[in-house]
XYZ file of C-alpha atoms in Angstrom:
107
model
C 1.348 -5.733 18.884
C 1.172 -8.719 21.071
C 4.944 -9.472 19.851
C 5.952 -5.842 20.853
C 3.908 -6.146 24.155
C 5.365 -9.168 25.073
C 9.040 -7.512 23.814
C 8.487 -4.480 26.569
C 7.394 -7.011 29.606
C 10.763 -8.618 28.642
C 12.446 -5.405 28.403
C 10.913 -3.908 31.452
C 11.514 -7.262 33.385
C 15.437 -7.135 32.648
C 15.646 -3.718 33.786
C 13.667 -4.155 37.187
C 15.296 -8.099 37.387
C 18.989 -7.636 35.293
C 19.854 -11.748 34.321
C 23.657 -12.185 34.242
C 24.510 -12.176 30.207
C 21.205 -10.435 29.365
C 22.193 -7.822 26.520
C 18.616 -5.609 27.921
C 20.145 -5.547 31.100
C 23.562 -4.423 29.855
C 22.240 -1.379 28.339
C 20.060 -0.362 31.086
C 23.435 -1.212 33.174
C 25.852 0.860 30.602
C 22.760 4.097 30.699
C 21.408 6.040 28.777
C 24.657 7.435 26.404
C 25.232 3.766 25.506
C 21.563 3.103 24.424
C 21.017 6.281 22.683
C 24.053 4.949 20.953
C 23.050 1.724 19.893
C 19.519 3.631 18.732
C 21.644 6.030 16.522
C 23.697 2.859 14.962
C 20.287 1.216 14.217
C 19.131 4.216 12.785
C 22.111 4.487 10.398
C 21.652 0.822 9.371
C 18.092 1.074 8.727
C 18.890 4.166 6.511
C 22.219 1.870 4.595
C 20.385 -1.199 4.203
C 17.000 0.930 2.429
C 19.511 2.221 0.199
C 20.466 -1.414 -0.526
C 16.843 -2.434 -1.351
C 16.814 -5.963 0.303
C 13.628 -6.522 2.065
C 14.518 -8.782 4.669
C 18.091 -6.592 5.647
C 15.599 -3.552 5.683
C 13.675 -5.348 7.808
C 16.465 -7.038 10.054
C 17.574 -3.558 10.805
C 13.923 -1.971 11.634
C 13.486 -4.865 14.005
C 16.746 -3.672 15.794
C 15.684 -0.557 16.178
C 12.605 -0.976 17.516
C 14.337 -3.164 20.011
C 16.607 -0.133 20.855
C 13.881 2.084 20.631
C 11.823 0.061 23.638
C 15.091 0.348 25.518
C 15.356 3.857 25.511
C 11.491 4.303 26.377
C 11.744 1.854 29.294
C 14.732 3.732 30.262
C 13.329 6.968 30.140
C 9.785 5.445 31.657
C 7.671 5.333 28.797
C 5.146 2.761 29.011
C 4.023 1.405 25.248
C 0.570 2.466 25.698
C 1.813 5.829 25.609
C 3.222 5.162 22.281
C -0.044 3.233 20.931
C -1.866 6.722 22.298
C 0.090 8.848 20.336
C -0.258 7.064 17.066
C -3.753 6.642 17.528
C -4.100 10.264 17.545
C -1.761 11.179 14.490
C -3.971 8.545 12.626
C -7.124 10.369 13.547
C -5.848 13.351 11.894
C -6.249 13.826 8.521
C -4.217 16.128 5.952
C -2.281 16.803 8.663
C 1.156 17.675 6.276
C 2.663 20.764 7.679
C 2.891 23.823 6.226
C 6.294 25.119 5.222
C 7.849 27.931 6.608
C 8.123 31.184 4.359
C 11.434 33.010 5.452
C 11.949 36.201 3.788
C 15.733 35.988 3.365
C 15.491 39.852 2.671
C 15.119 40.826 6.117
């Protein structure tokens, strides 16, 4: 997680002190709609790469998605430690398969 921590620190730095020519600063300047558009695009690219079944391509796209999710977190004021805490809580759960809802279509 050191790499993610370092990347997140750079992202926060670009938000607070925009550097000219910085893609991260550009995203913050354009705002939430641009950030969300990029997250959506990267999600689609992960899906397509996964269908192509080439692990190096999948990894590349997951890295892009992760970066854009970190930008979204910074934009929304969510600390990386909050994500780590949430994942830690989920890791403690066992047998956490959500029950499927049964709907009576006759009512």
